[in-house]
Structures are given as C-alpha cells and as structure tokens.
Amino acid sequence: ADLYTSNDYYSNPSQFTTFNNSVVFVATIRNADFGGSLGYELVVTDGTTAGTSVLDVNPGSSYSYPDILGQAGDLLYFTATDADGKGIFSTDGTDFTKLAPINSSASLLAWNETTAFFRVSATETGDELWAADLSGNTSAEDAFYLVRDILPGTGSALSSYPDVIEVGDSIAFNAYTSATNQSFFLSDGTDAGTIELASTTPDFRAVVGNTLIYAAADTLYSVDAGAATPSVTELLSGSGVTEAQNDANQAFILLEN
C-alpha cells in the first residue's frame, strides 16, 4: 500500500511485528485512502491494500509515535501519545484501548500481560520503580503508579541500567538503598510484593520457571516468584559461584570451595 503519496517524502515504515495473521508496523501516513495526513501511526496489514488499516491513536495530523512492545494472548501492546499524553495501549488489530497513562519520562524496563514496569524520574522521588496495570480493571487515574520509593526522598534508586531480569510475572533488579550501596530486589509491581533479596548485588542470577536462583556474599539462594508470599531459601553457603549455565528447566552451577 502507498501510505505516503507525496513525492517529497516517504512513509518510513519500521518496527515490523507479526501479529496473528497480520503484520503490524509504524509509518508516516499521508494518503486520502487511509484518512489523509495522519502523522506517524500504527498500521495493520494482511499484505493487501484492502486489508491495510491505520490506527490513528492521536487523531488528525498529530503524531502518536507508537512503540510496539509485543503480543500477549490475543492482543498487541504498544506505547503511544494521544491528545491526553503518553500511555500504554492494547489492540486486537481493529480497535485500540488506552490501558494506562504513563509519565513522559517513563522508560520501560519489562512487561507482561498484566503489568508493565518502568523507571520514572520525578522531582519528588528521583528515579524509582513505577508500574502500569494492564488488566483494564483499574481506573485511568490509578492505573499508573509509584511501586515504592526505594531510596526515600529525592535520591534515585534506579540507575540508567538497573540490570532487570524477568521472573514469571515479576522482575528482579538492582537498586540503590543509599548513596553508595545497591541491593537486589524482587517486585510483582506492588509495594507489598516488592522485597529485598540481598543487601548487595548478586554474583550470579538464573531463572528456572518461576524460580529465581542467585548468589550473593558466597551464599546461594532461591526464591519462588510465583508464590503468594515469596520467601528466600538458602541453598548453600560458604562457596562462591565460579561458573553457571541454565535453561528453562534447570541450572548448573560450579562452586568454589
């Protein structure tokens, strides 16, 4: 499909993503057949002109700047900017729904079908962990929220690279608990479900199913992130990890006695 009919520019398509029996991408739209000058928007196509449509998130010629996250279940998730500001959206390929507004400074860390995790910089709290509820069961004003001010006050708990690893529907990450010390945390996107796993950064991390295995201060630990109340289990102490490998079902660890 010719999405940009003028000869002085081009549609600049990118972020091609397969979705069900279609391909989704973002492009600059300027064609009366697709609504006129719509700006930089999300496009869904089955490979034919008749089967190509534009999701005009920011109505008119204003750009929505979509950023495709990926598919979960039967929906595709993406961030974009509409008339009310930046948000996280879902689409079935025909219609779209704004699930939560997000701060313009939000930087995505990880996401799943129910929760998206962000690093957000705010004057009152510094750079901290925020989350967006993607269930659609939360009001817009409550759907994007501060998970916890880990480093209280204006100090920033999260660095530019908090070394995030996904564990089931939770994330594990490093965060500053003082100006000089980083600890290792697990979070399901709630304050109650955010726990400190170690008072230092881990030497080793591996995910097996919903279980996180990690080593800190010459001790090997595990925690079941899928448990209603995750708790840390000490597996072995007094030995450092020298080498490790893991797959989806098991972890192999070489220890130094």
JSON list of N, CA, C and O in Angstrom, two decimals, residues 13 16-17 27 47 70 77 87 96 104 111 128 130 137 143 163-164 171 185 192 212 221 240:
[
{"chain": "A", "resi": 13, "resn": "PRO", "atom": "N", "xyz": [8.52, 3.26, 7.09]},
{"chain": "A", "resi": 13, "resn": "PRO", "atom": "CA", "xyz": [7.98, 2.19, 7.94]},
{"chain": "A", "resi": 13, "resn": "PRO", "atom": "C", "xyz": [9.08, 1.52, 8.77]},
{"chain": "A", "resi": 13, "resn": "PRO", "atom": "O", "xyz": [10.22, 1.39, 8.34]},
{"chain": "A", "resi": 16, "resn": "PHE", "atom": "N", "xyz": [8.48, -3.69, 12.29]},
{"chain": "A", "resi": 16, "resn": "PHE", "atom": "CA", "xyz": [7.62, -4.73, 11.74]},
{"chain": "A", "resi": 16, "resn": "PHE", "atom": "C", "xyz": [7.48, -5.88, 12.73]},
{"chain": "A", "resi": 16, "resn": "PHE", "atom": "O", "xyz": [8.46, -6.45, 13.21]},
{"chain": "A", "resi": 17, "resn": "THR", "atom": "N", "xyz": [6.22, -6.22, 13.05]},
{"chain": "A", "resi": 17, "resn": "THR", "atom": "CA", "xyz": [5.92, -7.23, 14.06]},
{"chain": "A", "resi": 17, "resn": "THR", "atom": "C", "xyz": [4.78, -8.11, 13.57]},
{"chain": "A", "resi": 17, "resn": "THR", "atom": "O", "xyz": [3.73, -7.61, 13.15]},
{"chain": "A", "resi": 27, "resn": "ALA", "atom": "N", "xyz": [4.36, 3.90, 10.69]},
{"chain": "A", "resi": 27, "resn": "ALA", "atom": "CA", "xyz": [4.73, 4.63, 9.48]},
{"chain": "A", "resi": 27, "resn": "ALA", "atom": "C", "xyz": [4.07, 6.00, 9.49]},
{"chain": "A", "resi": 27, "resn": "ALA", "atom": "O", "xyz": [3.10, 6.23, 10.22]},
{"chain": "A", "resi": 47, "resn": "GLY", "atom": "N", "xyz": [-1.16, -7.79, 3.99]},
{"chain": "A", "resi": 47, "resn": "GLY", "atom": "CA", "xyz": [-0.37, -7.88, 2.77]},
{"chain": "A", "resi": 47, "resn": "GLY", "atom": "C", "xyz": [-1.10, -7.38, 1.54]},
{"chain": "A", "resi": 47, "resn": "GLY", "atom": "O", "xyz": [-0.54, -7.37, 0.44]},
{"chain": "A", "resi": 70, "resn": "GLY", "atom": "N", "xyz": [4.85, -5.81, 22.03]},
{"chain": "A", "resi": 70, "resn": "GLY", "atom": "CA", "xyz": [4.75, -7.21, 21.63]},
{"chain": "A", "resi": 70, "resn": "GLY", "atom": "C", "xyz": [3.37, -7.76, 21.91]},
{"chain": "A", "resi": 70, "resn": "GLY", "atom": "O", "xyz": [2.47, -7.06, 22.37]},
{"chain": "A", "resi": 77, "resn": "TYR", "atom": "N", "xyz": [0.44, -5.07, 22.40]},
{"chain": "A", "resi": 77, "resn": "TYR", "atom": "CA", "xyz": [0.62, -3.94, 23.32]},
{"chain": "A", "resi": 77, "resn": "TYR", "atom": "C", "xyz": [1.64, -2.96, 22.74]},
{"chain": "A", "resi": 77, "resn": "TYR", "atom": "O", "xyz": [2.61, -3.35, 22.11]},
{"chain": "A", "resi": 87, "resn": "GLY", "atom": "N", "xyz": [0.78, 7.04, 26.82]},
{"chain": "A", "resi": 87, "resn": "GLY", "atom": "CA", "xyz": [0.09, 5.96, 27.51]},
{"chain": "A", "resi": 87, "resn": "GLY", "atom": "C", "xyz": [0.51, 4.61, 26.97]},
{"chain": "A", "resi": 87, "resn": "GLY", "atom": "O", "xyz": [1.28, 4.51, 26.01]},
{"chain": "A", "resi": 96, "resn": "PHE", "atom": "N", "xyz": [-8.40, -0.04, 19.42]},
{"chain": "A", "resi": 96, "resn": "PHE", "atom": "CA", "xyz": [-7.36, 0.05, 20.44]},
{"chain": "A", "resi": 96, "resn": "PHE", "atom": "C", "xyz": [-7.95, 0.62, 21.73]},
{"chain": "A", "resi": 96, "resn": "PHE", "atom": "O", "xyz": [-8.95, 1.33, 21.71]},
{"chain": "A", "resi": 104, "resn": "SER", "atom": "N", "xyz": [5.80, 11.06, 30.91]},
{"chain": "A", "resi": 104, "resn": "SER", "atom": "CA", "xyz": [6.58, 11.29, 29.69]},
{"chain": "A", "resi": 104, "resn": "SER", "atom": "C", "xyz": [8.03, 10.87, 29.85]},
{"chain": "A", "resi": 104, "resn": "SER", "atom": "O", "xyz": [8.72, 10.61, 28.85]},
{"chain": "A", "resi": 111, "resn": "TRP", "atom": "N", "xyz": [7.71, -6.01, 30.75]},
{"chain": "A", "resi": 111, "resn": "TRP", "atom": "CA", "xyz": [6.26, -6.04, 30.77]},
{"chain": "A", "resi": 111, "resn": "TRP", "atom": "C", "xyz": [5.75, -7.46, 30.57]},
{"chain": "A", "resi": 111, "resn": "TRP", "atom": "O", "xyz": [6.46, -8.33, 30.07]},
{"chain": "A", "resi": 128, "resn": "GLU", "atom": "N", "xyz": [12.69, 6.11, 40.23]},
{"chain": "A", "resi": 128, "resn": "GLU", "atom": "CA", "xyz": [12.17, 4.99, 41.02]},
{"chain": "A", "resi": 128, "resn": "GLU", "atom": "C", "xyz": [11.37, 4.04, 40.14]},
{"chain": "A", "resi": 128, "resn": "GLU", "atom": "O", "xyz": [11.11, 4.30, 38.96]},
{"chain": "A", "resi": 130, "resn": "TRP", "atom": "N", "xyz": [8.13, 2.34, 38.85]},
{"chain": "A", "resi": 130, "resn": "TRP", "atom": "CA", "xyz": [6.71, 2.56, 38.66]},
{"chain": "A", "resi": 130, "resn": "TRP", "atom": "C", "xyz": [6.14, 1.38, 37.87]},
{"chain": "A", "resi": 130, "resn": "TRP", "atom": "O", "xyz": [6.88, 0.62, 37.26]},
{"chain": "A", "resi": 137, "resn": "ASN", "atom": "N", "xyz": [-8.85, -3.31, 34.58]},
{"chain": "A", "resi": 137, "resn": "ASN", "atom": "CA", "xyz": [-9.80, -3.30, 35.69]},
{"chain": "A", "resi": 137, "resn": "ASN", "atom": "C", "xyz": [-9.56, -2.13, 36.65]},
{"chain": "A", "resi": 137, "resn": "ASN", "atom": "O", "xyz": [-10.21, -2.05, 37.70]},
{"chain": "A", "resi": 143, "resn": "ALA", "atom": "N", "xyz": [-4.12, 3.66, 37.28]},
{"chain": "A", "resi": 143, "resn": "ALA", "atom": "CA", "xyz": [-3.51, 2.59, 36.51]},
{"chain": "A", "resi": 143, "resn": "ALA", "atom": "C", "xyz": [-2.00, 2.74, 36.35]},
{"chain": "A", "resi": 143, "resn": "ALA", "atom": "O", "xyz": [-1.32, 1.78, 35.99]},
{"chain": "A", "resi": 163, "resn": "ASP", "atom": "N", "xyz": [19.78, -3.46, 35.54]},
{"chain": "A", "resi": 163, "resn": "ASP", "atom": "CA", "xyz": [20.06, -4.89, 35.36]},
{"chain": "A", "resi": 163, "resn": "ASP", "atom": "C", "xyz": [18.83, -5.74, 35.68]},
{"chain": "A", "resi": 163, "resn": "ASP", "atom": "O", "xyz": [18.86, -6.62, 36.54]},
{"chain": "A", "resi": 164, "resn": "VAL", "atom": "N", "xyz": [17.76, -5.48, 34.96]},
{"chain": "A", "resi": 164, "resn": "VAL", "atom": "CA", "xyz": [16.48, -6.15, 35.21]},
{"chain": "A", "resi": 164, "resn": "VAL", "atom": "C", "xyz": [16.47, -7.55, 34.58]},
{"chain": "A", "resi": 164, "resn": "VAL", "atom": "O", "xyz": [16.95, -7.76, 33.47]},
{"chain": "A", "resi": 171, "resn": "ILE", "atom": "N", "xyz": [9.78, -8.95, 38.33]},
{"chain": "A", "resi": 171, "resn": "ILE", "atom": "CA", "xyz": [11.13, -8.61, 37.87]},
{"chain": "A", "resi": 171, "resn": "ILE", "atom": "C", "xyz": [12.08, -8.60, 39.06]},
{"chain": "A", "resi": 171, "resn": "ILE", "atom": "O", "xyz": [11.67, -8.31, 40.19]},
{"chain": "A", "resi": 185, "resn": "PHE", "atom": "N", "xyz": [16.54, -6.68, 44.44]},
{"chain": "A", "resi": 185, "resn": "PHE", "atom": "CA", "xyz": [15.12, -6.69, 44.77]},
{"chain": "A", "resi": 185, "resn": "PHE", "atom": "C", "xyz": [14.33, -7.58, 43.82]},
{"chain": "A", "resi": 185, "resn": "PHE", "atom": "O", "xyz": [14.73, -7.83, 42.69]},
{"chain": "A", "resi": 192, "resn": "ALA", "atom": "N", "xyz": [3.63, -4.18, 48.47]},
{"chain": "A", "resi": 192, "resn": "ALA", "atom": "CA", "xyz": [3.71, -5.35, 49.34]},
{"chain": "A", "resi": 192, "resn": "ALA", "atom": "C", "xyz": [4.51, -6.48, 48.70]},
{"chain": "A", "resi": 192, "resn": "ALA", "atom": "O", "xyz": [5.15, -7.28, 49.40]},
{"chain": "A", "resi": 212, "resn": "LEU", "atom": "N", "xyz": [13.75, -17.95, 40.93]},
{"chain": "A", "resi": 212, "resn": "LEU", "atom": "CA", "xyz": [14.99, -17.19, 40.74]},
{"chain": "A", "resi": 212, "resn": "LEU", "atom": "C", "xyz": [16.06, -17.79, 41.62]},
{"chain": "A", "resi": 212, "resn": "LEU", "atom": "O", "xyz": [15.87, -17.95, 42.84]},
{"chain": "A", "resi": 221, "resn": "TYR", "atom": "N", "xyz": [21.08, -18.77, 46.89]},
{"chain": "A", "resi": 221, "resn": "TYR", "atom": "CA", "xyz": [19.70, -18.66, 47.35]},
{"chain": "A", "resi": 221, "resn": "TYR", "atom": "C", "xyz": [18.74, -18.98, 46.20]},
{"chain": "A", "resi": 221, "resn": "TYR", "atom": "O", "xyz": [19.11, -18.96, 45.03]},
{"chain": "A", "resi": 240, "resn": "GLY", "atom": "N", "xyz": [31.63, -19.70, 46.62]},
{"chain": "A", "resi": 240, "resn": "GLY", "atom": "CA", "xyz": [31.36, -18.73, 45.58]},
{"chain": "A", "resi": 240, "resn": "GLY", "atom": "C", "xyz": [31.07, -19.42, 44.25]},
{"chain": "A", "resi": 240, "resn": "GLY", "atom": "O", "xyz": [31.55, -20.52, 44.00]}
]
